[in-house]
Amino acid sequence: MSPLSLLWSLMTGFRLRYAFAITALLVSSAITYLVPLIGSATIDYALSGLSAESGLPAWIMHTMGGAEWVADNLWLPASLMVILTVLAGMFHFLKGRAAAQASDGIARRLKNDLYDHLQHLPAKYHDNTDTGDLIQRSTSDVETIRLALSNQIVEVFHAALLMVTVLPIMVALDVRMTLVAFALIGPIILYGFFYFRKVKFLFRQVDEAEGEVTHRVQENLTGLRVVRAFARQDFEIQRFADPNQRYRDHSIRLIRLMAVYWSVSDFVVLLQQGLVLFTGIWFIAQGSMTVGTLFAFMMFLNILLWPVRMMGRVLTDFGKSLVALQRVGTILQESRENPTQPLLIPQQPARGALSVRNLSFNHAGGIAALNGISFDVEPGKTLAIVGPSGAGKSTLMHLLLRLYDYDSGSIQLDAMELNELDRKWVRSQFSVVMQEPFLYSKTIGENIRFGAVGRQEVDLTSVARQAHIHDTILGFSQGYDTLVGERGVTLSGGQRQRVALARALLRNSPVLILDDALSAVDAETENIILKALKERRGQRTTLVIAHRLSTLAHADLILVMDHGKIVQSGTHDSLITEQGLYQKLWQMQISGEEI
Amino acid sequence: MRCLQKLLVILVASGITIAMIDASFALVTRWVVDDVMAKGSDLNIFQYALAYGALVVGLAVGVWIFILQAGTLSNSMSHDIRRDCFRRLQELEFAYFDHRPVGWLISRLTSDCDKLARIIAWGVLDLVWAIFLISAIAIILVVLHPTLGLMVLGVVPMLVVISAWFQKRILLSARETRKYNSMITASITEGLNGLRTTKSLVREEDNLGEFKQLSNNMYDQSVLNATQSAIYIPIVLTLGSVAAGVALWQGGILVLDDRLTLGDTGGILSFTPGSFFNPINQMAQVMVQLQSAQAAGERVLNLLATQPAIFDTEDVRERMRHSYPAELAVDGREKRIETLEFRNVQFEYIAGQPVLHDFNLTVKRGDMIALVGASGGGKSTIVNLAARFYEPTTGSILVNGRDYRERSLQWYQSNLGIVLQTPHLFGGTVRDNIRYGRLDATDAEVEDAARAVNAHEFISAMEHGYESNVGENGNRLSTGQKQLISFARACSPIRPFLS
């Protein structure tokens, strides 16, 4: 879709409001031109005693009651000027509000659409896309589009309307003067347009330099502990100096060009005004024009020149908006995670039987793949997976959640093929705790409650106790209402893991997945938690990924993975007697504990 | 400061010149019109055209100097403020950052610095220009015709009051709009960062509902802002037309009585609608911006004025001014850490809530000490104290028998190797991240460090090996891989103490 047709379709539902805004603008402008005309007609006919000829000013004078009558009642043109200005102001107000409602309405809908769309794009899309770039597209690009809709489009219409409406009036007043008045209008617009097109790259350079400054500050502050731990303050100050200077230098270079632009532009505009003034004076000296007409022309020129001066800038900004539209458009055109064909949504929750056959999966880069995995888990059993970093453990979990689609082989949940089930249904059959769990910047209570399906009242404390986090939460001054994150408390890794565990327990899905979920919790606490989890055994299928082998002793089945394959399987007792990776890991960990 | 004053003088001077020239155009117009009325075709048009041309050139040059100087000044100032702020942030102790979110600090260094510099350079000058232009017009009006001039000037106080009233509200709603805008940005960021969690919790609809609330709030504020401007501008234009009306009405009567020339009336008329609007509007805007810049300025100056609580004492700095033989540290004492001793250390993050009580520990070079205990037992606090991220509330920590506050902070910390629980990597290549531990490490040394912690194998298996980009905060790597790289980073220098 081209950016312009995308723009047109974005305007759906708001087109009428735009039409209204432009009509109001037209009316408001038309009235605005009448005001100087009344002034000039009064000066010409009532004050300097010229006789009214034909034409617009004469008609205005006639309508007001004739030159002599007006000369005796000068309050009339004066109050007419005020009344008409008020009237024009009312229409200006209507236009301003309608344009804002339309453009902000479109921007709001666009933002909502983008947000929703991003949530439904596949994990694979997000893996290959820079988060910062997506954020920029959904915020500043949308803002650029909003400005185009509220200002630029209206400005272009405004300038065009001004020309179209003023031109006949000016021609009616004096053709020669009209030609003089428009002599430099074209060059002014062209100058602005080409100038801004030329400096566009400088604007981008300044933006980029500013982004770099922000980026450096952010990296420095988020890595504060590392910077201090290695005493790298001077190095960091050095590294900051570079983008900081670049930002300043680019900005100054831009301002130099801007200074040239504005002074040349002022020069040309004043030249245009001077041209009108002195040609007018010449005509007056020749006796072929009146002083009133000269004043009228000078006022018209004043009305015209500002939008004309802005036109070059508006046109380049509009070019920027088209780029923004394109960037936003590419996101919206990405297809969502759920294919259109109807997928199976079972009515009953799953029992939790998992059967994996010959499962293979390749990441885009070809790293961390799964290669022909097969295993079975009966409902209520506990399966443990161990293996070195990059063995494919987490990938397996992602496939179970349908965050990615597997290439070959099969995964069956209760004998139903996962690929044929609705993703959201599949995900609601699992509760997951990840190694670095994500908590929303809301209260601790809300974060746990997010596990619950629906809106029913739930008992947070019992799951918090099972996850051994209840006492910690009560230790915060606001208890369960304590905010998580920058605005509230910063939780330690272990505390985050336990909050996420409470959330997962509250969810109470048929399958619980713990992806190295207690790695940051001390061993004693881990034991207490595992004991609590054991009491739930038999009800829920549990998948545990862990490095601490002692915690896996109770698993019904342990899979040992390496390089995307299952290299060993069995119970803890059988595996420690068997030569292989498990035994090696076990011996390393035991000896480690003895140190 | 001297050069700043000089720049300010140039700026003020060019502001006044521009204001004067702006005002003179109307005078030229008046003279030439009156002259043509009196002389008709005998008029010497060229002398006026010449005067007009001179004014045009003068104005163009004035505008050029004005923008150039103000822009240079404003950008140089914000550069310097930002540099100083960043330096100060490097010196401030950890406790300073405990309660200040990163985003908050970033705004201090970006938008606040810019705002402060902009208002000083542009705002003050716009104010000078506006005040001088308004005064010049007022004088001309009164000279042309005292009574008429004063009548026209009658709208000015009203214009000022109304402008200030509206600008304040317009700024307020603009600020609210920006506030919601940054909340929306935060919400999108969170949505993207927590994407997998959202998907696994099937929370898409709830998230969207919350997001819509924010975008609705922003819509309301943004439309309010546009509506306020849409009311304000017509009111100002109406006041302008009242002044023009008065000039036409009363001036017309005077012309008919032959007590005023037509050129004077035209001159007065030409001043009324447009000329007042711009400078007064400008003035009102600057006044309101000054208030918000004041807040920004206070925040920046506060940051600059905050003295670091952990720093080298005067004594240490005095010692570091001398140079010492290579076998001594920069502060002229032993170069190697032989012992580290906690002596009766008590520490509290929040006053009255001690985390450590009377803690004693002595570590010798080569010792391996393991700290075991439940979460919240103070293990990390001991590390924070040992690293001098914090200093003991009472008691002392001795390095080679000397309180570490008597040693150079830079020397001490560069002799530690610390691997933190949550491994943090910087954006950039694997190699850059490992080299952060010792900036002059050769490529081979970097790889040796990686081998030492068993990270070489997976790094070599990556697409670009050591040149692979780890992504922002290292998020292209798994947690385990990040941990290994941060181990390698701590190993790359020969560091006597690891914690």
mmCIF file of C-alpha atoms in Angstrom, chain B residues 367-472:
data_model
loop_
_atom_site.group_PDB
_atom_site.id
_atom_site.type_symbol
_atom_site.label_atom_id
_atom_site.label_comp_id
_atom_site.label_asym_id
_atom_site.label_seq_id
_atom_site.Cartn_x
_atom_site.Cartn_y
_atom_site.Cartn_z
ATOM 1 C CA ASP B 367 42.221 -16.534 50.631
ATOM 2 C CA MET B 368 38.937 -17.811 49.319
ATOM 3 C CA ILE B 369 36.004 -16.776 51.459
ATOM 4 C CA ALA B 370 32.450 -17.934 50.866
ATOM 5 C CA LEU B 371 29.555 -16.038 52.384
ATOM 6 C CA VAL B 372 26.492 -18.202 52.950
ATOM 7 C CA GLY B 373 23.144 -17.168 54.315
ATOM 8 C CA ALA B 374 19.500 -16.673 53.616
ATOM 9 C CA SER B 375 18.340 -13.981 51.207
ATOM 10 C CA GLY B 376 18.395 -10.594 52.889
ATOM 11 C CA GLY B 377 21.084 -11.702 55.316
ATOM 12 C CA GLY B 378 23.496 -8.976 54.244
ATOM 13 C CA LYS B 379 25.758 -10.884 51.847
ATOM 14 C CA SER B 380 25.398 -8.353 49.054
ATOM 15 C CA THR B 381 25.824 -5.543 51.566
ATOM 16 C CA ILE B 382 29.226 -6.912 52.548
ATOM 17 C CA VAL B 383 30.228 -6.968 48.883
ATOM 18 C CA ASN B 384 28.905 -3.430 48.396
ATOM 19 C CA LEU B 385 30.965 -2.267 51.373
ATOM 20 C CA ALA B 386 34.058 -4.165 50.308
ATOM 21 C CA ALA B 387 33.775 -2.579 46.861
ATOM 22 C CA ARG B 388 33.340 0.830 48.507
ATOM 23 C CA PHE B 389 30.040 1.340 46.711
ATOM 24 C CA TYR B 390 28.875 2.268 50.187
ATOM 25 C CA GLU B 391 30.941 3.096 53.239
ATOM 26 C CA PRO B 392 30.351 1.733 56.763
ATOM 27 C CA THR B 393 27.990 3.739 58.971
ATOM 28 C CA THR B 394 30.266 3.025 61.932
ATOM 29 C CA GLY B 395 33.413 0.965 62.186
ATOM 30 C CA SER B 396 35.950 0.777 59.406
ATOM 31 C CA ILE B 397 37.296 -1.308 56.589
ATOM 32 C CA LEU B 398 41.066 -1.575 56.438
ATOM 33 C CA VAL B 399 43.210 -2.236 53.392
ATOM 34 C CA ASN B 400 46.674 -3.447 54.386
ATOM 35 C CA GLY B 401 45.831 -2.209 57.871
ATOM 36 C CA ARG B 402 44.870 1.304 56.735
ATOM 37 C CA ASP B 403 41.302 2.627 56.535
ATOM 38 C CA TYR B 404 40.346 2.410 52.854
ATOM 39 C CA ARG B 405 39.046 5.960 53.049
ATOM 40 C CA GLU B 406 42.711 7.001 53.204
ATOM 41 C CA ARG B 407 43.396 5.377 49.840
ATOM 42 C CA SER B 408 42.593 6.448 46.277
ATOM 43 C CA LEU B 409 39.122 5.298 45.294
ATOM 44 C CA GLN B 410 40.159 4.779 41.673
ATOM 45 C CA TRP B 411 43.198 2.697 42.649
ATOM 46 C CA TYR B 412 41.199 0.602 45.082
ATOM 47 C CA GLN B 413 38.301 -0.180 42.807
ATOM 48 C CA SER B 414 40.458 -0.962 39.791
ATOM 49 C CA ASN B 415 42.108 -3.656 41.904
ATOM 50 C CA LEU B 416 38.858 -5.521 42.450
ATOM 51 C CA GLY B 417 37.235 -8.045 40.161
ATOM 52 C CA ILE B 418 33.537 -8.272 40.752
ATOM 53 C CA VAL B 419 30.994 -10.544 39.138
ATOM 54 C CA LEU B 420 27.516 -9.438 39.967
ATOM 55 C CA GLN B 421 24.532 -11.705 40.415
ATOM 56 C CA THR B 422 22.633 -10.181 37.527
ATOM 57 C CA PRO B 423 25.247 -10.018 34.806
ATOM 58 C CA HIS B 424 25.119 -6.724 32.953
ATOM 59 C CA LEU B 425 26.691 -6.364 29.555
ATOM 60 C CA PHE B 426 26.975 -3.203 27.479
ATOM 61 C CA GLY B 427 25.809 -3.023 23.898
ATOM 62 C CA GLY B 428 28.683 -3.813 21.529
ATOM 63 C CA THR B 429 30.800 -6.839 20.702
ATOM 64 C CA VAL B 430 31.743 -9.708 22.979
ATOM 65 C CA ARG B 431 35.341 -8.570 22.738
ATOM 66 C CA ASP B 432 34.522 -5.015 23.871
ATOM 67 C CA ASN B 433 32.650 -6.387 26.845
ATOM 68 C CA ILE B 434 35.468 -8.620 28.033
ATOM 69 C CA ARG B 435 38.012 -5.892 27.419
ATOM 70 C CA TYR B 436 36.046 -3.589 29.714
ATOM 71 C CA GLY B 437 37.893 -5.353 32.547
ATOM 72 C CA ARG B 438 41.243 -4.173 31.237
ATOM 73 C CA LEU B 439 41.176 -1.594 28.508
ATOM 74 C CA ASP B 440 44.654 -2.325 27.147
ATOM 75 C CA ALA B 441 44.210 -6.091 26.910
ATOM 76 C CA THR B 442 45.348 -7.555 23.586
ATOM 77 C CA ASP B 443 43.025 -9.730 21.516
ATOM 78 C CA ALA B 444 44.920 -12.805 22.652
ATOM 79 C CA GLU B 445 44.535 -11.806 26.292
ATOM 80 C CA VAL B 446 40.813 -11.319 25.816
ATOM 81 C CA GLU B 447 40.553 -14.820 24.381
ATOM 82 C CA ASP B 448 42.678 -16.241 27.201
ATOM 83 C CA ALA B 449 40.283 -14.755 29.706
ATOM 84 C CA ALA B 450 37.366 -16.345 27.853
ATOM 85 C CA ARG B 451 39.163 -19.699 27.844
ATOM 86 C CA ALA B 452 39.821 -19.421 31.542
ATOM 87 C CA VAL B 453 36.098 -19.335 32.290
ATOM 88 C CA ASN B 454 35.160 -21.860 29.633
ATOM 89 C CA ALA B 455 33.397 -19.305 27.443
ATOM 90 C CA HIS B 456 35.699 -19.566 24.446
ATOM 91 C CA GLU B 457 33.840 -22.486 22.917
ATOM 92 C CA PHE B 458 30.403 -20.909 22.718
ATOM 93 C CA ILE B 459 31.823 -17.535 21.686
ATOM 94 C CA SER B 460 33.710 -19.126 18.784
ATOM 95 C CA ALA B 461 30.537 -20.958 17.766
ATOM 96 C CA MET B 462 28.700 -17.652 17.374
ATOM 97 C CA GLU B 463 28.281 -16.286 13.886
ATOM 98 C CA HIS B 464 30.918 -13.547 14.191
ATOM 99 C CA GLY B 465 32.843 -15.045 17.086
ATOM 100 C CA TYR B 466 34.313 -12.391 19.341
ATOM 101 C CA GLU B 467 32.987 -9.673 17.053
ATOM 102 C CA SER B 468 29.357 -10.759 17.557
ATOM 103 C CA ASN B 469 27.100 -8.026 18.791
ATOM 104 C CA VAL B 470 25.601 -8.907 22.163
ATOM 105 C CA GLY B 471 22.613 -6.594 21.687
ATOM 106 C CA GLU B 472 21.295 -3.943 24.010
#
